[in-house]
């Protein structure tokens, strides 16, 4: 599950991008400022960067990300001009996409950039939330430096919640992503796994119930 950092000031556009990315199976999070982007991009597999930010010039952020390492960047711009594309590419962007492009084109461009950036390999994700660490490659859960023994579905459930650390995930989405079935058919299965995980993780509120919606990851 590749991690995409969306850097976008417009909350409505950011939410739309997050919904589409998560629907396509990406672990997507968003920040609204350039300063937040500079402190967050190292945990991402790809950065979708709005060039029109109010606090820091998007091209400056693009250069900083490129100078720091190989993390791919797709520049996101209002203007579909040759100059904008050239400036973005010269600043280190791997691609430049106009905001008016459709979701299928955007996803196709993201997939193409990821294939070039990580040839022949699947990007394994490690998530750290304070003392809680999840490794997708080894499917290991560690809490306060001790291994927590979980089942396969328990790992998938916890990983799905942790991949969207600022959002509540609906019961329907959890059943679809983890079990691949209609949540209404087996909703008690979800509750049973949540209860088991809470018992294994101990007190501290790692899985929070969001009434009328589903669950979200806590901070212990």
XYZ file of N, CA and C in Angstrom:
660
model
N 0.850 -1.188 0.000
C 0.000 0.000 0.000
C 0.891 1.245 0.000
N 0.989 1.919 -1.139
C 1.857 3.086 -1.256
C 1.260 4.292 -0.515
N 2.177 5.066 0.061
C 1.777 6.248 0.821
C 1.879 7.485 -0.060
N 0.791 8.223 -0.198
C 0.775 9.449 -0.988
C 0.493 10.626 -0.066
N 1.369 11.614 -0.088
C 1.163 12.846 0.669
C 0.589 13.895 -0.272
N -0.607 14.364 0.020
C -1.253 15.408 -0.764
C -0.992 16.750 -0.086
N -0.354 17.665 -0.796
C -0.079 19.000 -0.268
C -1.022 19.961 -0.979
N -2.072 20.365 -0.278
C -3.155 21.124 -0.915
C -3.838 22.013 0.123
N -3.894 23.325 -0.170
C -4.500 24.276 0.765
C -6.022 24.209 0.776
N -6.626 23.927 -0.367
C -8.078 23.915 -0.483
C -8.632 22.649 0.172
N -9.348 22.780 1.304
C -9.828 21.580 2.009
C -10.748 20.715 1.157
N -11.603 21.335 0.356
C -12.534 20.571 -0.463
C -11.787 19.750 -1.513
N -10.808 20.364 -2.160
C -10.029 19.643 -3.169
C -9.181 18.557 -2.506
N -8.607 18.865 -1.354
C -7.809 17.867 -0.638
C -8.660 16.658 -0.277
N -9.870 16.900 0.233
C -10.758 15.795 0.602
C -11.122 14.951 -0.617
N -11.392 15.609 -1.742
C -11.742 14.870 -2.957
C -10.574 13.999 -3.414
N -9.370 14.541 -3.352
C -8.191 13.769 -3.746
C -7.965 12.585 -2.804
N -8.136 12.816 -1.504
C -7.946 11.737 -0.537
C -8.954 10.618 -0.762
N -10.204 10.985 -1.005
C -11.230 9.958 -1.239
C -10.882 9.109 -2.452
N -10.470 9.753 -3.532
C -10.153 9.020 -4.750
C -8.929 8.131 -4.558
N -7.909 8.656 -3.916
C -6.696 7.878 -3.698
C -6.961 6.677 -2.795
N -7.713 6.892 -1.727
C -8.013 5.785 -0.813
C -8.906 4.756 -1.486
N -9.814 5.223 -2.340
C -10.678 4.295 -3.063
C -9.848 3.401 -3.973
N -8.728 3.938 -4.474
C -7.848 3.167 -5.361
C -6.810 2.344 -4.602
N -6.880 2.385 -3.259
C -6.008 1.542 -2.462
C -4.747 2.188 -1.937
N -4.622 3.505 -2.080
C -3.451 4.185 -1.562
C -3.689 4.625 -0.112
N -2.615 4.668 0.652
C -2.673 5.234 2.001
C -2.370 6.717 1.864
N -3.408 7.530 1.781
C -3.245 8.946 1.472
C -3.544 9.818 2.684
N -2.698 10.829 2.893
C -2.910 11.835 3.918
C -2.657 13.188 3.276
N -3.133 14.252 3.914
C -2.957 15.577 3.337
C -2.458 16.564 4.376
N -1.748 17.573 3.894
C -1.353 18.722 4.696
C -1.708 19.966 3.901
N -1.891 21.084 4.604
C -2.375 22.286 3.941
C -1.369 23.393 3.769
N -0.123 23.178 4.207
C 0.896 24.219 4.094
C 2.202 23.636 3.592
N 3.040 24.521 3.072
C 4.351 24.082 2.644
C 5.224 23.656 3.810
N 5.097 24.354 4.929
C 5.878 23.997 6.112
C 5.543 22.585 6.580
N 4.259 22.249 6.585
C 3.845 20.898 6.984
C 4.342 19.864 5.986
N 4.380 20.232 4.717
C 4.881 19.311 3.701
C 6.352 18.989 3.934
N 7.145 20.003 4.276
C 8.570 19.793 4.481
C 8.862 18.923 5.700
N 7.929 18.887 6.646
C 8.126 18.056 7.834
C 7.494 16.677 7.689
N 6.763 16.440 6.585
C 6.015 15.190 6.442
C 6.442 14.323 5.269
N 7.106 14.890 4.272
C 7.289 14.158 3.017
C 8.182 12.935 3.146
N 9.040 12.874 4.163
C 9.969 11.746 4.280
C 9.259 10.424 4.552
N 8.033 10.482 5.049
C 7.287 9.251 5.315
C 6.411 8.838 4.134
N 6.503 9.566 3.020
C 5.657 9.285 1.855
C 6.442 8.572 0.767
N 5.722 7.781 -0.023
C 6.310 7.158 -1.211
C 6.180 8.058 -2.427
N 5.252 9.011 -2.363
C 5.052 9.973 -3.454
C 4.393 11.215 -2.883
N 4.776 12.370 -3.399
C 4.189 13.643 -2.974
C 3.419 14.250 -4.135
N 2.133 14.539 -3.908
C 1.310 15.262 -4.879
C 1.258 16.700 -4.394
N 1.998 17.580 -5.040
C 2.309 18.913 -4.516
C 1.636 20.021 -5.304
N 0.767 20.771 -4.627
C 0.180 21.976 -5.216
C 1.262 23.051 -5.265
N 1.514 23.592 -6.428
C 2.551 24.611 -6.553
C 2.097 25.976 -6.053
N 0.782 26.185 -5.926
C 0.270 27.484 -5.517
C -0.060 27.484 -4.022
N 0.970 27.536 -3.194
C 0.797 27.576 -1.741
C 1.075 28.988 -1.244
N 0.437 29.362 -0.144
C 0.556 30.743 0.319
C 1.757 30.978 1.225
N 2.289 29.926 1.878
C 3.379 30.169 2.834
C 4.765 29.954 2.220
N 4.917 28.937 1.383
C 6.210 28.646 0.753
C 5.959 28.340 -0.717
N 6.792 28.861 -1.584
C 6.633 28.603 -3.012
C 6.753 27.102 -3.290
N 5.806 26.582 -4.073
C 5.792 25.158 -4.361
C 7.059 24.678 -5.052
N 7.650 25.494 -5.895
C 8.885 25.098 -6.567
C 10.030 24.942 -5.563
N 10.027 25.788 -4.533
C 11.053 25.672 -3.490
C 10.906 24.350 -2.738
N 9.654 23.960 -2.453
C 9.413 22.687 -1.780
C 9.858 21.535 -2.668
N 9.557 21.642 -3.940
C 9.941 20.600 -4.892
C 11.457 20.424 -4.908
N 12.195 21.520 -4.918
C 13.657 21.443 -4.909
C 14.159 20.805 -3.616
N 13.529 21.163 -2.489
C 13.961 20.622 -1.203
C 13.759 19.111 -1.137
N 12.613 18.652 -1.630
C 12.331 17.215 -1.627
C 13.320 16.489 -2.537
N 13.575 17.065 -3.712
C 14.498 16.420 -4.651
C 15.925 16.410 -4.118
N 16.351 17.498 -3.480
C 17.709 17.555 -2.942
C 17.910 16.556 -1.803
N 16.820 16.250 -1.076
C 16.927 15.382 0.097
C 16.966 13.902 -0.261
N 16.481 13.522 -1.442
C 16.452 12.102 -1.771
C 15.585 11.804 -2.975
N 15.257 10.526 -3.169
C 14.587 10.100 -4.399
C 13.060 10.128 -4.359
N 12.457 10.636 -3.280
C 10.992 10.628 -3.193
C 10.380 11.311 -4.413
N 9.551 10.619 -5.206
C 8.984 11.241 -6.404
C 7.950 12.312 -6.066
N 7.889 13.319 -6.926
C 6.974 14.445 -6.748
C 6.178 14.647 -8.032
N 4.876 14.771 -7.889
C 4.027 15.191 -8.998
C 3.517 16.584 -8.667
N 3.867 17.553 -9.496
C 3.413 18.922 -9.293
C 1.969 19.059 -9.765
N 1.197 19.812 -9.015
C -0.226 20.010 -9.277
C -0.433 21.502 -9.465
N -0.904 21.930 -10.638
C -0.970 23.351 -10.927
C -2.298 23.748 -11.539
N -2.672 25.025 -11.332
C -3.900 25.565 -11.931
C -3.715 25.835 -13.417
N -2.488 26.193 -13.807
C -2.237 26.681 -15.164
C -1.617 25.605 -16.037
N -2.210 25.360 -17.171
C -1.710 24.364 -18.111
C -0.890 25.083 -19.177
N 0.308 25.542 -18.762
C 1.177 26.249 -19.701
C 2.522 25.545 -19.776
N 3.205 25.737 -20.893
C 4.517 25.121 -21.064
C 5.495 25.625 -20.019
N 5.439 26.921 -19.686
C 6.365 27.494 -18.709
C 6.196 26.839 -17.342
N 4.945 26.645 -16.911
C 4.706 26.013 -15.614
C 5.259 24.591 -15.583
N 5.038 23.858 -16.677
C 5.541 22.478 -16.722
C 7.063 22.446 -16.709
N 7.694 23.354 -17.471
C 9.150 23.398 -17.534
C 9.731 23.755 -16.172
N 9.157 24.763 -15.506
C 9.661 25.177 -14.195
C 9.532 24.053 -13.170
N 8.396 23.343 -13.218
C 8.190 22.244 -12.277
C 9.201 21.134 -12.513
N 9.418 20.770 -13.771
C 10.365 19.700 -14.094
C 11.797 20.116 -13.761
N 12.138 21.390 -14.008
C 13.475 21.869 -13.676
C 13.701 21.891 -12.167
N 12.617 22.069 -11.399
C 12.729 22.080 -9.937
C 12.828 20.674 -9.363
N 12.663 19.662 -10.213
C 12.827 18.287 -9.755
C 11.578 17.444 -9.760
N 10.447 18.003 -10.224
C 9.217 17.217 -10.271
C 9.349 16.092 -11.293
N 8.736 14.965 -10.985
C 8.742 13.832 -11.909
C 7.653 13.959 -12.966
N 6.632 14.760 -12.663
C 5.540 14.983 -13.605
C 4.835 16.254 -13.169
N 4.047 16.822 -14.061
C 3.281 18.032 -13.761
C 1.867 17.830 -14.294
N 0.877 17.977 -13.407
C -0.510 17.684 -13.738
C -1.361 18.931 -13.486
N -2.213 19.250 -14.435
C -3.131 20.367 -14.243
C -4.303 19.906 -13.383
N -4.779 20.788 -12.505
C -5.821 20.408 -11.547
C -7.139 20.016 -12.208
N -7.352 20.443 -13.421
C -8.605 20.127 -14.102
C -8.614 18.721 -14.704
N -7.510 17.995 -14.587
C -7.481 16.655 -15.172
C -8.427 15.734 -14.406
N -8.918 14.725 -15.075
C -9.849 13.792 -14.457
C -9.146 12.834 -13.515
N -9.912 12.190 -12.637
C -9.306 11.277 -11.655
C -8.588 10.092 -12.283
N -9.101 9.584 -13.412
C -8.436 8.439 -14.042
C -7.060 8.819 -14.573
N -6.958 10.017 -15.157
C -5.646 10.467 -15.643
C -4.694 10.678 -14.476
N -5.184 11.277 -13.395
C -4.327 11.517 -12.235
C -3.791 10.203 -11.668
N -4.673 9.226 -11.495
C -4.243 7.936 -10.958
C -3.247 7.261 -11.901
N -3.505 7.361 -13.203
C -2.599 6.765 -14.185
C -1.212 7.407 -14.105
N -1.167 8.706 -13.902
C 0.120 9.388 -13.787
C 0.838 8.991 -12.494
N 0.088 8.876 -11.408
C 0.680 8.441 -10.144
C 1.267 7.044 -10.298
N 0.506 6.141 -10.910
C 0.989 4.771 -11.101
C 2.244 4.745 -11.974
N 2.278 5.577 -13.009
C 3.434 5.613 -13.906
C 4.674 6.118 -13.173
N 4.519 7.157 -12.374
C 5.655 7.701 -11.629
C 6.157 6.692 -10.602
N 5.232 6.007 -9.912
C 5.641 4.996 -8.930
C 6.375 3.840 -9.593
N 5.931 3.439 -10.782
C 6.622 2.355 -11.492
C 8.046 2.759 -11.841
N 8.224 4.011 -12.253
C 9.573 4.478 -12.593
C 10.439 4.634 -11.346
N 9.813 5.100 -10.258
C 10.577 5.351 -9.037
C 10.962 4.076 -8.316
N 10.093 3.052 -8.408
C 10.346 1.793 -7.699
C 10.215 0.633 -8.684
N 11.128 0.529 -9.647
C 11.003 -0.501 -10.690
C 11.115 -1.909 -10.124
N 10.173 -2.759 -10.537
C 10.257 -4.165 -10.198
C 10.017 -4.501 -8.758
N 9.460 -3.565 -7.988
C 9.228 -3.884 -6.590
C 7.930 -3.259 -6.112
N 7.359 -3.902 -5.109
C 6.186 -3.361 -4.443
C 6.663 -2.572 -3.236
N 6.143 -1.376 -3.075
C 6.568 -0.527 -1.976
C 5.953 -1.029 -0.678
N 6.786 -1.535 0.203
C 6.307 -1.988 1.503
C 6.248 -0.793 2.448
N 5.236 -0.741 3.246
C 5.010 0.412 4.087
C 5.242 0.072 5.545
N 5.922 0.992 6.225
C 6.060 0.914 7.667
C 5.364 2.124 8.255
N 4.493 1.899 9.214
C 3.763 2.974 9.860
C 4.171 3.031 11.314
N 4.508 4.227 11.789
C 4.846 4.435 13.188
C 3.943 5.512 13.757
N 3.235 5.170 14.811
C 2.376 6.110 15.521
C 2.790 6.079 16.988
N 3.762 6.928 17.320
C 4.290 6.891 18.681
C 4.947 5.551 18.942
N 4.539 4.838 19.985
C 5.161 3.556 20.317
C 4.638 2.381 19.493
N 3.644 2.637 18.625
C 3.059 1.578 17.818
C 3.695 1.565 16.438
N 4.224 0.400 16.034
C 4.904 0.272 14.746
C 4.326 -0.920 13.984
N 4.002 -0.693 12.704
C 3.464 -1.746 11.853
C 4.334 -1.868 10.620
N 4.752 -3.074 10.303
C 5.594 -3.343 9.138
C 4.808 -4.208 8.163
N 4.463 -3.640 7.012
C 3.652 -4.358 6.040
C 4.408 -5.536 5.433
N 5.728 -5.411 5.284
C 6.508 -6.477 4.666
C 6.536 -7.720 5.553
N 6.825 -7.526 6.833
C 6.892 -8.666 7.751
C 5.572 -8.939 8.448
N 4.613 -7.995 8.281
C 3.303 -8.086 8.932
C 3.480 -8.219 10.449
N 4.381 -7.402 10.959
C 4.678 -7.406 12.394
C 4.118 -6.159 13.056
N 3.564 -6.337 14.249
C 3.070 -5.238 15.065
C 3.929 -5.173 16.321
N 4.480 -3.993 16.589
C 5.271 -3.805 17.803
C 4.713 -2.626 18.586
N 4.602 -2.788 19.883
C 4.088 -1.747 20.769
C 5.026 -1.653 21.961
N 5.603 -0.446 22.135
C 6.590 -0.251 23.204
C 7.708 -1.311 23.104
N 8.168 -1.542 21.879
C 9.283 -2.461 21.594
C 8.988 -3.924 21.917
N 7.739 -4.277 22.064
C 7.383 -5.686 22.219
C 6.492 -6.101 21.049
N 6.650 -7.331 20.619
C 5.854 -7.843 19.513
C 4.456 -8.197 20.000
N 3.467 -7.754 19.259
C 2.067 -8.080 19.543
C 1.634 -9.129 18.520
N 1.266 -10.283 18.995
C 0.847 -11.358 18.103
C -0.579 -11.102 17.611
N -0.731 -10.971 16.303
C -2.048 -10.718 15.721
C -2.287 -11.698 14.582
N -3.545 -11.910 14.266
C -3.895 -12.738 13.116
C -3.746 -11.922 11.837
N -3.854 -12.589 10.705
C -3.746 -11.898 9.434
C -4.792 -10.813 9.257
N -6.032 -11.118 9.567
C -7.098 -10.137 9.423
C -6.974 -9.016 10.448
N -6.497 -9.348 11.647
C -6.286 -8.300 12.647
C -5.215 -7.323 12.171
N -4.146 -7.848 11.549
C -3.118 -6.953 11.013
C -3.710 -6.071 9.918
N -4.451 -6.677 8.989
C -5.044 -5.903 7.893
C -5.963 -4.805 8.426
N -6.750 -5.128 9.440
C -7.671 -4.156 10.016
C -6.902 -3.014 10.673
N -5.906 -3.344 11.498
C -5.129 -2.315 12.188
C -4.343 -1.471 11.190
N -3.782 -2.119 10.167
C -3.001 -1.401 9.164
C -3.887 -0.446 8.361
N -5.098 -0.879 8.040
C -6.021 -0.030 7.285
C -6.370 1.219 8.078
N -6.597 1.067 9.381
C -6.892 2.226 10.218
C -5.676 3.129 10.354
N -4.503 2.530 10.572
C -3.289 3.315 10.780
C -2.858 4.047 9.514
N -3.222 3.512 8.346
C -2.845 4.148 7.081
C -3.597 5.450 6.843
N -4.682 5.676 7.574
C -5.445 6.936 7.485
C -5.526 7.529 8.878
N -4.405 8.023 9.424
C -4.338 8.376 10.839
C -5.201 9.554 11.257
N -5.652 10.358 10.306
C -6.460 11.520 10.671
C -7.931 11.335 10.327
N -8.309 10.163 9.842
C -9.677 9.978 9.350
C -10.359 8.790 10.008
N -11.679 8.886 10.130
C -12.489 7.746 10.535
C -12.781 6.910 9.293
N -12.681 5.600 9.429
C -12.962 4.695 8.316
C -14.292 4.012 8.585
N -15.182 4.077 7.633
C -16.521 3.533 7.837
C -16.497 2.018 7.972
N -17.524 1.494 8.619
C -17.644 0.045 8.753
C -17.704 -0.618 7.376
N -18.426 0.018 6.464
C -18.554 -0.530 5.113
C -17.197 -0.623 4.434
N -16.383 0.444 4.536
C -15.070 0.437 3.900
C -14.156 -0.600 4.539
N -14.224 -0.734 5.860
C -13.373 -1.710 6.537
C -13.717 -3.131 6.102
N -15.001 -3.436 6.045
C -15.393 -4.776 5.620
C -14.993 -5.038 4.176
N -15.095 -3.998 3.341
C -14.742 -4.156 1.932
C -13.243 -4.333 1.760
N -12.436 -3.516 2.444
C -10.988 -3.551 2.263
C -10.354 -4.778 2.918
N -10.846 -5.152 4.101
C -10.202 -6.230 4.854
C -10.764 -7.599 4.481
N -12.090 -7.670 4.312
C -12.714 -8.970 4.039
C -13.257 -9.112 2.619
N -13.384 -7.977 1.907
C -13.858 -8.037 0.537
C -15.320 -8.415 0.406
N -16.111 -8.114 1.445
C -17.532 -8.449 1.402
C -18.354 -7.267 1.862
N -19.658 -7.383 1.649
C -20.594 -6.360 2.101
C -20.643 -6.367 3.621
N -20.398 -5.212 4.225
C -20.292 -5.142 5.676
C -21.578 -5.569 6.377
N -22.724 -5.349 5.751
C -23.996 -5.671 6.395
C -24.166 -7.175 6.588
N -23.463 -7.958 5.785
C -23.598 -9.402 5.882
C -22.891 -9.967 7.110
N -21.806 -9.310 7.531
C -20.994 -9.875 8.607
C -20.443 -8.785 9.524
N -21.265 -7.820 9.899
C -20.763 -6.698 10.689
C -20.237 -7.147 12.044
N -20.754 -8.251 12.585
C -20.276 -8.729 13.878
C -18.825 -9.223 13.779
N -18.425 -9.656 12.594
C -17.031 -10.055 12.389
C -16.102 -8.893 12.670
N -16.452 -7.712 12.187
C -15.649 -6.519 12.418
C -15.567 -6.219 13.908
N -16.701 -6.224 14.591
C -16.716 -5.926 16.017
C -15.863 -6.914 16.801
N -15.914 -8.181 16.424
C -15.132 -9.208 17.110
C -13.636 -8.958 16.947
N -13.213 -8.600 15.748
C -11.800 -8.338 15.511
C -11.337 -7.066 16.215
N -12.178 -6.057 16.241
C -11.832 -4.825 16.962
C -11.657 -5.132 18.445
N -12.582 -5.902 19.010
C -12.501 -6.261 20.423
C -11.223 -7.039 20.724
N -10.870 -7.971 19.835
C -9.658 -8.755 20.028
C -8.410 -7.870 19.966
N -8.365 -6.962 19.009
C -7.220 -6.072 18.900
C -7.089 -5.171 20.119
N -8.200 -4.664 20.607
C -8.153 -3.824 21.797
C -7.576 -4.593 22.978
N -7.962 -5.846 23.088
C -7.431 -6.658 24.171
C -5.931 -6.873 24.034
N -5.450 -7.077 22.826
C -4.035 -7.338 22.615
C -3.186 -6.078 22.745
N -3.744 -4.926 22.347
C -2.993 -3.673 22.434
C -3.047 -3.062 23.825
N -4.012 -3.500 24.638
C -4.100 -3.019 26.005
C -4.796 -1.673 26.107
N -4.857 -1.168 27.327
C -5.511 0.114 27.583
C -4.757 1.231 26.877
N -5.466 2.257 26.535
C -4.821 3.401 25.901
C -5.567 3.942 24.703
N -6.576 3.241 24.226
C -7.400 3.792 23.164
C -6.755 3.802 21.802
N -6.210 2.638 21.356
C -5.614 2.597 20.025
C -6.652 2.501 18.917
N -7.832 1.977 19.220
C -8.901 1.924 18.224
C -10.112 2.647 18.812
N -10.485 3.744 18.172
C -11.544 4.609 18.676
C -12.827 4.376 17.882
N -13.932 4.176 18.578
C -15.227 4.058 17.916
C -15.748 5.441 17.549
N -16.121 5.626 16.303
C -16.743 6.870 15.847
C -18.209 6.546 15.599
N -19.046 6.978 16.525
C -20.454 6.591 16.507
C -21.119 6.987 15.182
N -21.811 6.028 14.604
C -22.537 6.267 13.361
C -21.671 6.191 12.113
N -20.368 5.984 12.290
C -19.459 5.938 11.135
C -18.699 4.618 11.112
N -17.798 4.452 12.055
C -16.958 3.250 12.092
C -15.893 3.388 13.143
N -14.630 3.347 12.709
C -13.524 3.410 13.659
C -12.404 4.304 13.098
N -11.551 4.764 14.005
C -10.333 5.462 13.612
C -9.214 5.023 14.545
N -7.990 5.200 14.087
C -6.847 4.859 14.916
C -6.680 5.899 16.005
N -6.304 5.460 17.185
C -6.023 6.391 18.282
C -4.522 6.612 18.426
N -4.143 7.237 19.512
C -2.728 7.523 19.758
C -2.231 6.887 21.044
N -3.013 5.934 21.561
C -2.557 5.222 22.730
C -2.725 6.012 24.010
